[in-house]
């Protein structure tokens, strides 16, 4: 049975070539998959499709294009770092862009996919900034700025984010359980797969048989969730091989 694979929070950037190496390892496995979903923050920053792709990142994008050309379905969801990645770059490298909340089915089970930052509702300051950045008028004004100015703004925002995150309580930067439940109910799903928080885990939810599957970041190793034979597998892939961190079956909700 072919797999469906999920990754997020690679934060590809020129100064971290190991991330590209890890991606190549995952893409070798993905050659036999049905689909690969990238749930946001493939890139550490993206300021518009006129941004030149750095030479060190080009092999990663070419490998993704090769994967898509081979027939593997390749989907990309925006994260909080690469939400300006548009249709131009997606078409160039074989991505299909999917919306902020994407409902899919795996073996007949409805699964909700999202990056995860919209669920961190305890961080009011972040949510206000997120709403501003996602507003079409703000994006149009930003994209009208010269490329060097946009790159400088992105660099400043990355540094600001690092500084502010170090000062915030850890629970504020995690998802809010009420927001998770309300979103699942609104989307008609019992299972959720997301990234953003960098806290890989499979959470068993109330009521029974519901799951919140969280992808990790790639700073120390590749983080992957696979679906095969009716189960979700949370995996860590490093130089020593592939390690199953946790696994859980997808089960229908009792009626």
mmCIF file of C-alpha atoms in Angstrom:
data_model
loop_
_atom_site.group_PDB
_atom_site.id
_atom_site.type_symbol
_atom_site.label_atom_id
_atom_site.label_comp_id
_atom_site.label_asym_id
_atom_site.label_seq_id
_atom_site.Cartn_x
_atom_site.Cartn_y
_atom_site.Cartn_z
ATOM 1 C CA UNK A 1 0.000 0.000 0.000
ATOM 2 C CA UNK A 2 1.411 3.405 -0.951
ATOM 3 C CA UNK A 3 1.916 6.023 1.722
ATOM 4 C CA UNK A 4 0.678 9.547 2.143
ATOM 5 C CA UNK A 5 3.395 11.707 3.682
ATOM 6 C CA UNK A 6 3.261 14.971 5.638
ATOM 7 C CA UNK A 7 6.087 17.357 6.505
ATOM 8 C CA UNK A 8 6.305 20.960 7.755
ATOM 9 C CA UNK A 9 8.649 23.568 9.192
ATOM 10 C CA UNK A 10 11.743 22.795 7.153
ATOM 11 C CA UNK A 11 12.696 26.486 7.173
ATOM 12 C CA UNK A 12 15.033 26.016 4.201
ATOM 13 C CA UNK A 13 17.676 28.746 4.087
ATOM 14 C CA UNK A 14 21.094 29.156 2.479
ATOM 15 C CA UNK A 15 23.001 29.129 5.756
ATOM 16 C CA UNK A 16 21.671 25.650 6.701
ATOM 17 C CA UNK A 17 22.649 23.216 3.886
ATOM 18 C CA UNK A 18 21.952 20.194 6.095
ATOM 19 C CA UNK A 19 18.232 20.893 5.724
ATOM 20 C CA UNK A 20 18.456 20.358 1.973
ATOM 21 C CA UNK A 21 20.283 17.059 2.549
ATOM 22 C CA UNK A 22 17.515 15.906 4.886
ATOM 23 C CA UNK A 23 14.884 16.844 2.333
ATOM 24 C CA UNK A 24 16.593 14.751 -0.332
ATOM 25 C CA UNK A 25 16.441 11.751 2.029
ATOM 26 C CA UNK A 26 12.701 12.192 2.528
ATOM 27 C CA UNK A 27 12.099 12.732 -1.198
ATOM 28 C CA UNK A 28 13.810 9.433 -2.007
ATOM 29 C CA UNK A 29 11.203 7.714 0.130
ATOM 30 C CA UNK A 30 8.425 9.872 -1.307
ATOM 31 C CA UNK A 31 9.087 8.479 -4.790
ATOM 32 C CA UNK A 32 6.883 5.528 -3.804
ATOM 33 C CA UNK A 33 4.254 7.624 -2.052
ATOM 34 C CA UNK A 34 0.815 8.576 -3.310
ATOM 35 C CA UNK A 35 1.129 12.172 -2.132
ATOM 36 C CA UNK A 36 3.366 14.526 -0.193
ATOM 37 C CA UNK A 37 1.834 17.391 1.782
ATOM 38 C CA UNK A 38 4.062 20.260 2.965
ATOM 39 C CA UNK A 39 2.118 22.010 5.730
ATOM 40 C CA UNK A 40 3.839 25.370 5.744
ATOM 41 C CA UNK A 41 7.244 26.959 6.313
ATOM 42 C CA UNK A 42 9.037 25.073 3.598
ATOM 43 C CA UNK A 43 11.157 28.225 3.414
ATOM 44 C CA UNK A 44 12.439 30.352 6.260
ATOM 45 C CA UNK A 45 11.194 33.436 4.426
ATOM 46 C CA UNK A 46 9.695 34.337 1.064
ATOM 47 C CA UNK A 47 8.957 37.922 0.062
ATOM 48 C CA UNK A 48 7.308 37.362 -3.312
ATOM 49 C CA UNK A 49 7.758 35.234 -6.402
ATOM 50 C CA UNK A 50 10.274 37.711 -7.812
ATOM 51 C CA UNK A 51 12.666 36.700 -5.017
ATOM 52 C CA UNK A 52 15.621 34.882 -6.586
ATOM 53 C CA UNK A 53 15.966 31.281 -5.488
ATOM 54 C CA UNK A 54 19.364 30.930 -3.851
ATOM 55 C CA UNK A 55 21.724 28.531 -5.618
ATOM 56 C CA UNK A 56 22.028 26.393 -2.480
ATOM 57 C CA UNK A 57 18.249 25.825 -2.422
ATOM 58 C CA UNK A 58 17.782 25.184 -6.120
ATOM 59 C CA UNK A 59 18.577 21.420 -5.898
ATOM 60 C CA UNK A 60 15.821 21.002 -3.316
ATOM 61 C CA UNK A 61 13.235 22.660 -5.531
ATOM 62 C CA UNK A 62 14.395 20.771 -8.595
ATOM 63 C CA UNK A 63 14.044 17.506 -6.650
ATOM 64 C CA UNK A 64 10.508 18.491 -5.662
ATOM 65 C CA UNK A 65 9.719 19.227 -9.317
ATOM 66 C CA UNK A 66 11.105 15.832 -10.334
ATOM 67 C CA UNK A 67 8.913 14.183 -7.699
ATOM 68 C CA UNK A 68 5.811 15.974 -8.981
ATOM 69 C CA UNK A 69 6.680 15.114 -12.594
ATOM 70 C CA UNK A 70 6.935 11.430 -11.630
ATOM 71 C CA UNK A 71 3.256 11.424 -10.664
ATOM 72 C CA UNK A 72 3.431 11.910 -6.901
ATOM 73 C CA UNK A 73 0.856 14.487 -5.839
ATOM 74 C CA UNK A 74 2.654 17.449 -4.262
ATOM 75 C CA UNK A 75 0.708 19.910 -2.121
ATOM 76 C CA UNK A 76 1.915 23.044 -0.363
ATOM 77 C CA UNK A 77 0.144 24.946 2.394
ATOM 78 C CA UNK A 78 1.337 28.372 3.474
ATOM 79 C CA UNK A 79 3.053 28.825 6.817
ATOM 80 C CA UNK A 80 3.785 31.968 8.775
ATOM 81 C CA UNK A 81 7.164 32.377 7.028
ATOM 82 C CA UNK A 82 6.286 31.636 3.390
ATOM 83 C CA UNK A 83 2.684 32.834 3.025
ATOM 84 C CA UNK A 84 3.675 35.024 0.047
ATOM 85 C CA UNK A 85 4.697 32.029 -2.024
ATOM 86 C CA UNK A 86 2.402 32.341 -5.022
ATOM 87 C CA UNK A 87 1.068 30.514 -8.033
ATOM 88 C CA UNK A 88 4.064 31.482 -10.179
ATOM 89 C CA UNK A 89 6.641 29.637 -8.095
ATOM 90 C CA UNK A 90 4.175 26.818 -7.382
ATOM 91 C CA UNK A 91 3.602 26.185 -11.079
ATOM 92 C CA UNK A 92 7.333 26.366 -11.776
ATOM 93 C CA UNK A 93 8.119 23.566 -9.340
ATOM 94 C CA UNK A 94 5.007 21.408 -9.503
ATOM 95 C CA UNK A 95 3.219 22.367 -6.278
ATOM 96 C CA UNK A 96 -0.505 22.586 -5.863
ATOM 97 C CA UNK A 97 -1.281 25.299 -3.333
ATOM 98 C CA UNK A 98 -3.968 24.363 -0.813
ATOM 99 C CA UNK A 99 -5.951 26.693 1.490
ATOM 100 C CA UNK A 100 -5.343 27.510 5.137
ATOM 101 C CA UNK A 101 -7.660 24.689 6.186
ATOM 102 C CA UNK A 102 -7.671 21.669 3.900
ATOM 103 C CA UNK A 103 -9.966 18.699 4.466
ATOM 104 C CA UNK A 104 -8.805 15.403 2.985
ATOM 105 C CA UNK A 105 -9.785 11.769 3.404
ATOM 106 C CA UNK A 106 -7.510 8.879 4.287
ATOM 107 C CA UNK A 107 -9.170 5.471 4.079
ATOM 108 C CA UNK A 108 -12.529 7.191 4.391
ATOM 109 C CA UNK A 109 -11.541 9.205 7.478
ATOM 110 C CA UNK A 110 -11.862 13.008 7.231
ATOM 111 C CA UNK A 111 -8.575 14.673 8.175
ATOM 112 C CA UNK A 112 -8.034 18.401 8.650
ATOM 113 C CA UNK A 113 -4.685 19.874 7.604
ATOM 114 C CA UNK A 114 -3.397 23.282 8.665
ATOM 115 C CA UNK A 115 -0.104 24.949 9.447
ATOM 116 C CA UNK A 116 -1.174 25.421 13.058
ATOM 117 C CA UNK A 117 -0.385 29.043 13.850
ATOM 118 C CA UNK A 118 -4.034 30.074 13.592
ATOM 119 C CA UNK A 119 -4.763 27.763 16.550
ATOM 120 C CA UNK A 120 -2.274 29.489 18.890
ATOM 121 C CA UNK A 121 -4.970 31.874 20.062
ATOM 122 C CA UNK A 122 -3.471 32.510 23.512
ATOM 123 C CA UNK A 123 -0.782 34.613 21.829
ATOM 124 C CA UNK A 124 -2.900 37.684 21.138
ATOM 125 C CA UNK A 125 -0.002 39.782 19.865
ATOM 126 C CA UNK A 126 0.935 37.151 17.309
ATOM 127 C CA UNK A 127 -2.660 36.745 16.131
ATOM 128 C CA UNK A 128 -2.965 40.500 15.584
ATOM 129 C CA UNK A 129 0.234 40.516 13.538
ATOM 130 C CA UNK A 130 -0.916 37.449 11.608
ATOM 131 C CA UNK A 131 -4.212 39.103 10.701
ATOM 132 C CA UNK A 132 -2.336 42.150 9.439
ATOM 133 C CA UNK A 133 0.117 40.136 7.340
ATOM 134 C CA UNK A 134 -2.621 38.000 5.781
ATOM 135 C CA UNK A 135 -4.789 40.977 4.790
ATOM 136 C CA UNK A 136 -4.863 41.383 0.975
ATOM 137 C CA UNK A 137 -4.339 45.154 1.163
ATOM 138 C CA UNK A 138 -1.264 44.769 3.346
ATOM 139 C CA UNK A 139 0.177 42.123 1.047
ATOM 140 C CA UNK A 140 -0.418 44.240 -2.050
ATOM 141 C CA UNK A 141 1.328 47.209 -0.415
ATOM 142 C CA UNK A 142 4.228 45.035 0.709
ATOM 143 C CA UNK A 143 4.698 43.380 -2.689
ATOM 144 C CA UNK A 144 4.798 46.807 -4.326
ATOM 145 C CA UNK A 145 7.962 47.674 -2.385
ATOM 146 C CA UNK A 146 11.360 47.134 -4.055
ATOM 147 C CA UNK A 147 12.798 43.645 -3.550
ATOM 148 C CA UNK A 148 15.791 44.804 -1.426
ATOM 149 C CA UNK A 149 13.434 46.604 0.951
ATOM 150 C CA UNK A 150 11.225 43.524 1.288
ATOM 151 C CA UNK A 151 14.248 41.331 2.004
ATOM 152 C CA UNK A 152 15.454 43.766 4.670
ATOM 153 C CA UNK A 153 12.019 43.759 6.303
ATOM 154 C CA UNK A 154 11.956 39.939 6.297
ATOM 155 C CA UNK A 155 15.377 39.793 7.922
ATOM 156 C CA UNK A 156 14.300 42.228 10.629
ATOM 157 C CA UNK A 157 11.090 40.293 11.282
ATOM 158 C CA UNK A 158 12.990 37.007 11.622
ATOM 159 C CA UNK A 159 15.247 38.528 14.269
ATOM 160 C CA UNK A 160 12.297 40.122 16.051
ATOM 161 C CA UNK A 161 10.499 36.767 16.085
ATOM 162 C CA UNK A 162 13.495 35.024 17.637
ATOM 163 C CA UNK A 163 13.796 37.640 20.354
ATOM 164 C CA UNK A 164 10.100 37.698 21.207
ATOM 165 C CA UNK A 165 9.777 33.907 21.228
ATOM 166 C CA UNK A 166 12.573 33.649 23.786
ATOM 167 C CA UNK A 167 10.596 35.878 26.154
ATOM 168 C CA UNK A 168 7.184 34.214 25.832
ATOM 169 C CA UNK A 169 5.863 31.439 28.042
ATOM 170 C CA UNK A 170 5.969 28.120 26.235
ATOM 171 C CA UNK A 171 2.268 27.362 26.696
ATOM 172 C CA UNK A 172 1.298 30.669 25.048
ATOM 173 C CA UNK A 173 3.022 29.543 21.834
ATOM 174 C CA UNK A 174 1.195 26.214 21.747
ATOM 175 C CA UNK A 175 -2.255 25.607 20.282
ATOM 176 C CA UNK A 176 -5.325 26.338 22.336
ATOM 177 C CA UNK A 177 -7.409 23.226 22.966
ATOM 178 C CA UNK A 178 -10.711 25.077 22.622
ATOM 179 C CA UNK A 179 -9.570 26.527 19.285
ATOM 180 C CA UNK A 180 -8.621 23.035 18.113
ATOM 181 C CA UNK A 181 -12.004 21.583 19.052
ATOM 182 C CA UNK A 182 -13.963 24.494 17.537
ATOM 183 C CA UNK A 183 -11.999 24.261 14.288
ATOM 184 C CA UNK A 184 -12.437 20.496 14.026
ATOM 185 C CA UNK A 185 -16.159 20.825 14.676
ATOM 186 C CA UNK A 186 -16.500 23.590 12.089
ATOM 187 C CA UNK A 187 -14.680 21.495 9.482
ATOM 188 C CA UNK A 188 -16.510 18.258 10.311
ATOM 189 C CA UNK A 189 -13.324 16.367 11.229
ATOM 190 C CA UNK A 190 -12.073 14.383 14.214
ATOM 191 C CA UNK A 191 -8.420 14.215 13.180
ATOM 192 C CA UNK A 192 -5.956 17.072 12.708
ATOM 193 C CA UNK A 193 -2.420 17.203 11.310
ATOM 194 C CA UNK A 194 -0.433 20.412 11.761
ATOM 195 C CA UNK A 195 3.002 21.897 12.315
ATOM 196 C CA UNK A 196 4.225 25.311 13.507
ATOM 197 C CA UNK A 197 4.685 24.579 17.221
ATOM 198 C CA UNK A 198 7.771 22.382 16.692
ATOM 199 C CA UNK A 199 6.421 19.926 19.293
ATOM 200 C CA UNK A 200 6.103 16.578 17.485
ATOM 201 C CA UNK A 201 3.547 14.280 19.094
ATOM 202 C CA UNK A 202 0.378 12.279 18.530
ATOM 203 C CA UNK A 203 -2.239 13.579 20.941
ATOM 204 C CA UNK A 204 -5.249 11.404 21.721
ATOM 205 C CA UNK A 205 -8.217 13.715 22.091
ATOM 206 C CA UNK A 206 -11.570 13.597 23.822
ATOM 207 C CA UNK A 207 -13.890 12.114 22.604
ATOM 208 C CA UNK A 208 -12.042 8.835 21.966
ATOM 209 C CA UNK A 209 -10.594 7.938 18.559
ATOM 210 C CA UNK A 210 -9.747 11.557 17.736
ATOM 211 C CA UNK A 211 -6.142 12.550 17.031
ATOM 212 C CA UNK A 212 -4.073 15.723 16.844
ATOM 213 C CA UNK A 213 -0.855 14.860 15.037
ATOM 214 C CA UNK A 214 1.922 17.451 15.305
ATOM 215 C CA UNK A 215 4.948 17.640 13.036
ATOM 216 C CA UNK A 216 8.332 18.721 14.321
ATOM 217 C CA UNK A 217 10.842 21.124 12.829
ATOM 218 C CA UNK A 218 13.955 19.947 10.961
ATOM 219 C CA UNK A 219 16.756 21.604 12.917
ATOM 220 C CA UNK A 220 18.096 18.353 14.407
ATOM 221 C CA UNK A 221 16.447 15.745 12.170
ATOM 222 C CA UNK A 222 13.701 15.387 9.592
ATOM 223 C CA UNK A 223 10.193 15.094 11.025
ATOM 224 C CA UNK A 224 7.587 13.116 9.117
ATOM 225 C CA UNK A 225 4.071 11.800 9.541
ATOM 226 C CA UNK A 226 3.116 8.912 7.296
ATOM 227 C CA UNK A 227 -0.239 7.282 6.719
ATOM 228 C CA UNK A 228 -0.299 3.640 5.727
ATOM 229 C CA UNK A 229 -2.528 0.675 6.494
ATOM 230 C CA UNK A 230 -4.973 2.749 8.511
ATOM 231 C CA UNK A 231 -2.439 4.275 10.896
ATOM 232 C CA UNK A 232 -0.589 7.517 11.380
ATOM 233 C CA UNK A 233 3.101 7.115 12.152
ATOM 234 C CA UNK A 234 5.152 9.943 13.643
ATOM 235 C CA UNK A 235 8.723 9.475 12.474
ATOM 236 C CA UNK A 236 12.126 11.020 13.017
ATOM 237 C CA UNK A 237 14.738 10.565 10.290
ATOM 238 C CA UNK A 238 18.375 11.229 11.112
ATOM 239 C CA UNK A 239 21.809 9.979 10.093
ATOM 240 C CA UNK A 240 21.231 6.662 11.886
ATOM 241 C CA UNK A 241 17.976 5.893 10.073
ATOM 242 C CA UNK A 242 14.216 6.155 10.520
ATOM 243 C CA UNK A 243 12.719 5.990 13.999
ATOM 244 C CA UNK A 244 9.023 5.536 14.796
ATOM 245 C CA UNK A 245 8.259 7.921 17.661
ATOM 246 C CA UNK A 246 4.591 7.032 17.987
ATOM 247 C CA UNK A 247 1.762 5.528 15.982
ATOM 248 C CA UNK A 248 -1.994 5.424 16.262
ATOM 249 C CA UNK A 249 -4.871 4.042 14.180
ATOM 250 C CA UNK A 250 -7.415 6.234 12.475
ATOM 251 C CA UNK A 251 -10.775 5.103 13.774
ATOM 252 C CA UNK A 252 -14.276 6.256 12.984
ATOM 253 C CA UNK A 253 -16.047 8.153 15.712
ATOM 254 C CA UNK A 254 -18.668 6.065 17.498
ATOM 255 C CA UNK A 255 -22.221 7.079 16.689
#
